Amino acid sequence: MASALVGRLAAMVPVLLTVAATVFLLLRIGIGDPAASMAGDAASTAQLAAIRTQFGLDQPVAVQFATWLGHAARGDLGTSFYFRVPVADLIGERFGPTVSLAALTLAVAVALGVPLGVAAANRRGRWLDRTLMGFTVVGFSAPSFVVAYACVYIFAIRLGWLPVQGYAPLSAGLGTWLAHLVLPVLSLAPVYVAVIARMTRASVAETLGEDYVRTARAKGAAPVRVLLRHALPNAAAPVLTVIGVAIGLLMGGVVVIENVFNLPGLGRLVVDSVVAGDYPVVQGAILVSAVICLGANLAIDIVYGLIDPRIRT
Amino acid sequence: MDPIWTNSRPTRNHGYMIYDTLFALDRDGKVAPQMVDRYDVSPDRLVYTFTLRDGLLWHDGQPVTAEDCVASIRRWAAKDSLGQKLMAITRAIDVVDAKSFRITLTKPTGVLLFGLAKPSSYPAFMMPKRVAETDPFKQITDYTGSGPFVFKTDEWQPGVKAVYVKFDKYKPRDEPPSGLAGGKKVNVDRVVWLSMPDPQAQVNALAAGEIDYLEMPLVDLLPLLRDDKNVRLTEYNPLGIMMAFRMNHTTKPFDDPKIRQAVWYALNQRDFMAAAVGDPKQYRICKSMYACGTAFETNVGMEGKLESTVDKSKALLKEAGYDGTPVVLIQFTGLGSNIGPVAKALLERGGFKVDMQVSDIATWVARQKSRAPSNAGGWSAFMTGPTGIDTINPLVVDMMDASCDKAQPGWPCDAELEKLRQAFMDATDLEAQKAAADAAQKRAVEISTHIPIGQFHVPIATRSTVEGVIEAPAPVFWNLVKH
């Protein structure tokens, strides 16, 4: 198990390098000269050149990449071109809203998706199964921003139960923190509930046809025990895979919801920085997101091993 | 956060919170003293002596001195285009005593005080000497000002929120507030600016009472706000935005003045404004290069133009021997991007071939600076929208700068127009300035530096519990009262 873990960790290095190099190159290909934007219209050629030198933009791309990578390896992600504050500080500030949103959404998705999937599998082909799967189609298909605006209108504007926008850190109190996250989570969760429920249903339904399940039933095990003790653990691997993918999506792909609810998360930071041509922030934020995604997938791999001895090596 | 390093509007607005200016424009656009108590002008109009008001303090408690102001003027003038012109005719800036300083010119001008008062694009904000001595092309990190609010650096979340508290030791002028001039009396303890990217979220937050003040609501959403009895709309900046169509004089097809002339007959303002703004209450047809509603507004040179008289456009193209070289129209994505297709359709109707190339805004900004031919990564035309206050005379309309390579992207090159702009700078009374402004516009239309495509304005939306929004070219927070 330990050697497998070391192998997994080592495999993360080339992935991170590829992500870092790709983002670095894409920025230099896709966005115009940030020195020109920073200098303003009145800048002379010499002043423009001075700014490029100041930020290292006059160096060959390979040198810029090597310099940035060297600093990043030591934990220094550089300084924002525009805000003149360390990129690590900016990312740190944006981390709380993103992690809070992702963790709560995932918790809701798992808490609802798995039982719904199990229930549907247990009643497959019957009305409960069809009804639940019908709901998952709706959940999967409804655009999250439409759900978001509907939630805002009903729960925040009409009923006034919850805030329209903004983020409150956990230090402001559990209730306040939760109040600001309920609507974003309600908007995001349906997709993940639907995916997890459908995957759980398919996986559990397949497992229920296995010999060991039949054996358990033949031995007189109660239906609930058959379902939860024998079928569900053996159906968990695909569900865990979906959860791993969901973590990746939630860490960087929820910029629409962050905008609708004015949550100052990582996704919004990346989009704002791309628009501003703030290279160090984009590079740093994408690298951190990549580390989180890889870390989440590593954790999923470890859990695979825990629930299935066959894949511990 | 450095209003001399960048001329972005949010940073300019931040500047008005924490810094003060020597002079300011009042509600009618007239220059009025602000930090300055009194000033004298020598009979030959070459020497200006300024004396600061008593009791002016920096946020760290130190007194504002003439030395601070001299250093601030120098830093501002290194970045601002009018400042650079003024420095070109400045013999010396000398400190007279702790509260007085003197500017000596080599020739008279009517725009020195205006330059020190103008609110865009780089206002001459005063900073402590230690801060003002920062290279103007490097950002400051010390945000000590002498304005009516103090910036709370410890609460600043870049891109998320900025917090300001009332500067208790600020000494406002005695006059009532007028535009950016007059007494800056602060009636609230704390102002929090939130950055909210989604226009619907902004409106929702205001409607729900989570915010009190919305700087620039999306025009499409104004009906929602008008219907809300808890919301008040204030037209604070009637000069608004002056939209313009800018052509590249250095590459085909707009390197030919006759082909540029054809554009005046292909376009019309109503279609642009209908697409970009929609609500006729929020825009006006303005056939002037100077913002309509200001002293130099004129339609000289615009007669018969901007009416989409496509026959005339086609005839001019035929006369010019237009070979069908496509107009490479660069357009950014996002809000306001719907003017691109309007320009494309109107130009095509007028006989042009158009290749509209759409990109994100950062690429769009960077591409404007490209001197490459339009068919090799360069561009032929784009549309932009300077604020109305940046278009009130021929010196501040950047697009009228026709100094060839030193001009703004588009690089018009015309010695005659430069001479006329200089004449405006040299004019020392309103009548002479008006004549110079008319002549400059006439010439600018002839060589087609740019084409105005409409003027629009957006109100500030506040909760009805908020009163005292000042009519000014920038949103300011003094005089506001929250009940």
PDB file of C-alpha atoms in Angstrom, chain A residues 30-33 36-44 47-48 51 54-55 80-85 90 93-94 149 152-153 156-157 162-166 180 258-262 264 268-269 272 274-277, chain B residues 1 5-7 78-81 84 122 136-141 143 156-160 194-201 203-205 207-208 210-211 360-363 365-369 398 406-409:
ATOM      1  CA  GLY A  30      -3.651  33.938 -25.667  1.00  0.00           C
ATOM      2  CA  ILE A  31      -3.455  37.226 -23.773  1.00  0.00           C
ATOM      3  CA  GLY A  32      -1.892  40.433 -24.972  1.00  0.00           C
ATOM      4  CA  ASP A  33       1.027  42.210 -23.416  1.00  0.00           C
ATOM      5  CA  ALA A  36       1.166  47.600 -22.190  1.00  0.00           C
ATOM      6  CA  SER A  37      -2.012  47.471 -20.114  1.00  0.00           C
ATOM      7  CA  MET A  38      -0.137  48.329 -16.931  1.00  0.00           C
ATOM      8  CA  ALA A  39       1.824  51.177 -18.474  1.00  0.00           C
ATOM      9  CA  GLY A  40      -1.183  53.048 -19.778  1.00  0.00           C
ATOM     10  CA  ASP A  41      -1.443  55.076 -22.948  1.00  0.00           C
ATOM     11  CA  ALA A  42       1.087  57.726 -21.963  1.00  0.00           C
ATOM     12  CA  ALA A  43       3.996  55.332 -21.599  1.00  0.00           C
ATOM     13  CA  SER A  44       6.974  55.676 -23.873  1.00  0.00           C
ATOM     14  CA  GLN A  47       8.952  53.038 -19.958  1.00  0.00           C
ATOM     15  CA  LEU A  48       7.197  50.026 -21.431  1.00  0.00           C
ATOM     16  CA  ILE A  51       7.968  47.593 -16.900  1.00  0.00           C
ATOM     17  CA  GLN A  54      10.566  44.908 -13.758  1.00  0.00           C
ATOM     18  CA  PHE A  55       8.186  41.966 -14.145  1.00  0.00           C
ATOM     19  CA  SER A  80       0.069  39.923  -8.550  1.00  0.00           C
ATOM     20  CA  PHE A  81       0.872  42.341 -11.379  1.00  0.00           C
ATOM     21  CA  TYR A  82      -2.139  44.448 -10.537  1.00  0.00           C
ATOM     22  CA  PHE A  83      -2.724  44.241  -6.820  1.00  0.00           C
ATOM     23  CA  ARG A  84       0.964  44.055  -5.838  1.00  0.00           C
ATOM     24  CA  VAL A  85       0.196  41.523  -3.135  1.00  0.00           C
ATOM     25  CA  LEU A  90      -4.847  36.248  -2.804  1.00  0.00           C
ATOM     26  CA  GLU A  93      -8.370  34.664   0.750  1.00  0.00           C
ATOM     27  CA  ARG A  94     -10.340  32.991  -2.032  1.00  0.00           C
ATOM     28  CA  TYR A 149     -31.837  32.878  -9.984  1.00  0.00           C
ATOM     29  CA  VAL A 152     -32.701  33.922  -5.141  1.00  0.00           C
ATOM     30  CA  TYR A 153     -36.071  35.184  -6.262  1.00  0.00           C
ATOM     31  CA  ALA A 156     -34.058  35.721  -0.765  1.00  0.00           C
ATOM     32  CA  ILE A 157     -36.183  38.370  -2.452  1.00  0.00           C
ATOM     33  CA  LEU A 162     -31.667  34.043   3.160  1.00  0.00           C
ATOM     34  CA  PRO A 163     -29.086  36.541   1.912  1.00  0.00           C
ATOM     35  CA  VAL A 164     -29.030  37.362  -1.793  1.00  0.00           C
ATOM     36  CA  GLN A 165     -25.293  37.410  -2.085  1.00  0.00           C
ATOM     37  CA  GLY A 166     -21.949  37.440  -0.357  1.00  0.00           C
ATOM     38  CA  HIS A 180     -24.709  32.484   2.860  1.00  0.00           C
ATOM     39  CA  GLU A 258     -19.704  32.379  -7.618  1.00  0.00           C
ATOM     40  CA  ASN A 259     -20.727  35.351  -9.763  1.00  0.00           C
ATOM     41  CA  VAL A 260     -24.478  34.966  -9.241  1.00  0.00           C
ATOM     42  CA  PHE A 261     -24.038  34.834  -5.467  1.00  0.00           C
ATOM     43  CA  ASN A 262     -21.017  37.151  -5.338  1.00  0.00           C
ATOM     44  CA  PRO A 264     -15.241  35.589  -3.883  1.00  0.00           C
ATOM     45  CA  ARG A 268     -13.829  34.120  -9.984  1.00  0.00           C
ATOM     46  CA  LEU A 269     -10.236  35.000  -9.145  1.00  0.00           C
ATOM     47  CA  ASP A 272     -10.834  38.128 -13.288  1.00  0.00           C
ATOM     48  CA  VAL A 274      -7.336  36.121 -17.065  1.00  0.00           C
ATOM     49  CA  VAL A 275      -9.282  39.197 -18.150  1.00  0.00           C
ATOM     50  CA  ALA A 276      -6.740  41.483 -16.476  1.00  0.00           C
ATOM     51  CA  GLY A 277      -3.746  39.596 -17.886  1.00  0.00           C
TER      52      GLY A 277
ATOM     53  CA  MET B   1      -4.873  51.246  -6.084  1.00  0.00           C
ATOM     54  CA  TRP B   5      -0.147  54.356 -12.148  1.00  0.00           C
ATOM     55  CA  THR B   6      -3.466  53.346 -13.773  1.00  0.00           C
ATOM     56  CA  ASN B   7      -6.331  55.388 -15.150  1.00  0.00           C
ATOM     57  CA  ALA B  78       4.656  62.370 -15.945  1.00  0.00           C
ATOM     58  CA  LYS B  79       1.598  60.220 -16.687  1.00  0.00           C
ATOM     59  CA  ASP B  80      -1.205  62.535 -17.751  1.00  0.00           C
ATOM     60  CA  SER B  81      -1.189  63.716 -21.373  1.00  0.00           C
ATOM     61  CA  GLN B  84       2.911  66.436 -20.106  1.00  0.00           C
ATOM     62  CA  TYR B 122      -5.492  60.923 -14.384  1.00  0.00           C
ATOM     63  CA  PRO B 136       5.110  57.037 -11.781  1.00  0.00           C
ATOM     64  CA  PHE B 137       5.464  53.762 -13.639  1.00  0.00           C
ATOM     65  CA  LYS B 138       5.645  51.810 -10.361  1.00  0.00           C
ATOM     66  CA  GLN B 139       2.674  51.341  -8.084  1.00  0.00           C
ATOM     67  CA  ILE B 140       2.625  53.003  -4.697  1.00  0.00           C
ATOM     68  CA  THR B 141       2.057  50.834  -1.640  1.00  0.00           C
ATOM     69  CA  TYR B 143      -2.103  54.863   0.608  1.00  0.00           C
ATOM     70  CA  TRP B 156      -8.797  45.364   1.773  1.00  0.00           C
ATOM     71  CA  GLN B 157      -9.537  42.185  -0.172  1.00  0.00           C
ATOM     72  CA  PRO B 158      -8.268  42.781  -3.712  1.00  0.00           C
ATOM     73  CA  GLY B 159     -11.011  42.206  -6.238  1.00  0.00           C
ATOM     74  CA  VAL B 160     -13.567  41.645  -3.462  1.00  0.00           C
ATOM     75  CA  LEU B 194     -18.091  45.429  -2.875  1.00  0.00           C
ATOM     76  CA  SER B 195     -17.021  44.123  -6.246  1.00  0.00           C
ATOM     77  CA  MET B 196     -20.016  42.297  -7.702  1.00  0.00           C
ATOM     78  CA  PRO B 197     -19.512  41.022 -11.237  1.00  0.00           C
ATOM     79  CA  ASP B 198     -23.063  39.861 -11.950  1.00  0.00           C
ATOM     80  CA  PRO B 199     -25.453  42.748 -12.836  1.00  0.00           C
ATOM     81  CA  GLN B 200     -28.510  40.774 -11.733  1.00  0.00           C
ATOM     82  CA  ALA B 201     -26.874  39.997  -8.390  1.00  0.00           C
ATOM     83  CA  VAL B 203     -29.825  44.594  -8.524  1.00  0.00           C
ATOM     84  CA  ASN B 204     -31.000  41.739  -6.309  1.00  0.00           C
ATOM     85  CA  ALA B 205     -28.719  42.873  -3.501  1.00  0.00           C
ATOM     86  CA  ALA B 207     -33.647  45.274  -3.872  1.00  0.00           C
ATOM     87  CA  ALA B 208     -33.110  43.070  -0.818  1.00  0.00           C
ATOM     88  CA  GLU B 210     -28.130  44.167   1.405  1.00  0.00           C
ATOM     89  CA  ILE B 211     -26.377  47.089  -0.237  1.00  0.00           C
ATOM     90  CA  ASP B 360     -11.651  38.664 -24.732  1.00  0.00           C
ATOM     91  CA  ILE B 361     -11.154  42.193 -23.479  1.00  0.00           C
ATOM     92  CA  ALA B 362      -7.488  41.756 -22.483  1.00  0.00           C
ATOM     93  CA  THR B 363      -6.587  40.594 -25.984  1.00  0.00           C
ATOM     94  CA  VAL B 365      -6.829  46.017 -25.403  1.00  0.00           C
ATOM     95  CA  ALA B 366      -3.453  44.564 -26.308  1.00  0.00           C
ATOM     96  CA  ARG B 367      -4.303  44.234 -29.985  1.00  0.00           C
ATOM     97  CA  GLN B 368      -5.163  47.923 -30.244  1.00  0.00           C
ATOM     98  CA  LYS B 369      -1.497  48.657 -29.697  1.00  0.00           C
ATOM     99  CA  ASP B 398      -7.202  61.659 -26.529  1.00  0.00           C
ATOM    100  CA  LYS B 406       2.948  59.457 -30.256  1.00  0.00           C
ATOM    101  CA  ALA B 407      -0.826  59.515 -30.753  1.00  0.00           C
ATOM    102  CA  GLN B 408      -3.251  56.958 -29.371  1.00  0.00           C
ATOM    103  CA  PRO B 409      -3.696  53.674 -31.292  1.00  0.00           C
TER     104      PRO B 409
END
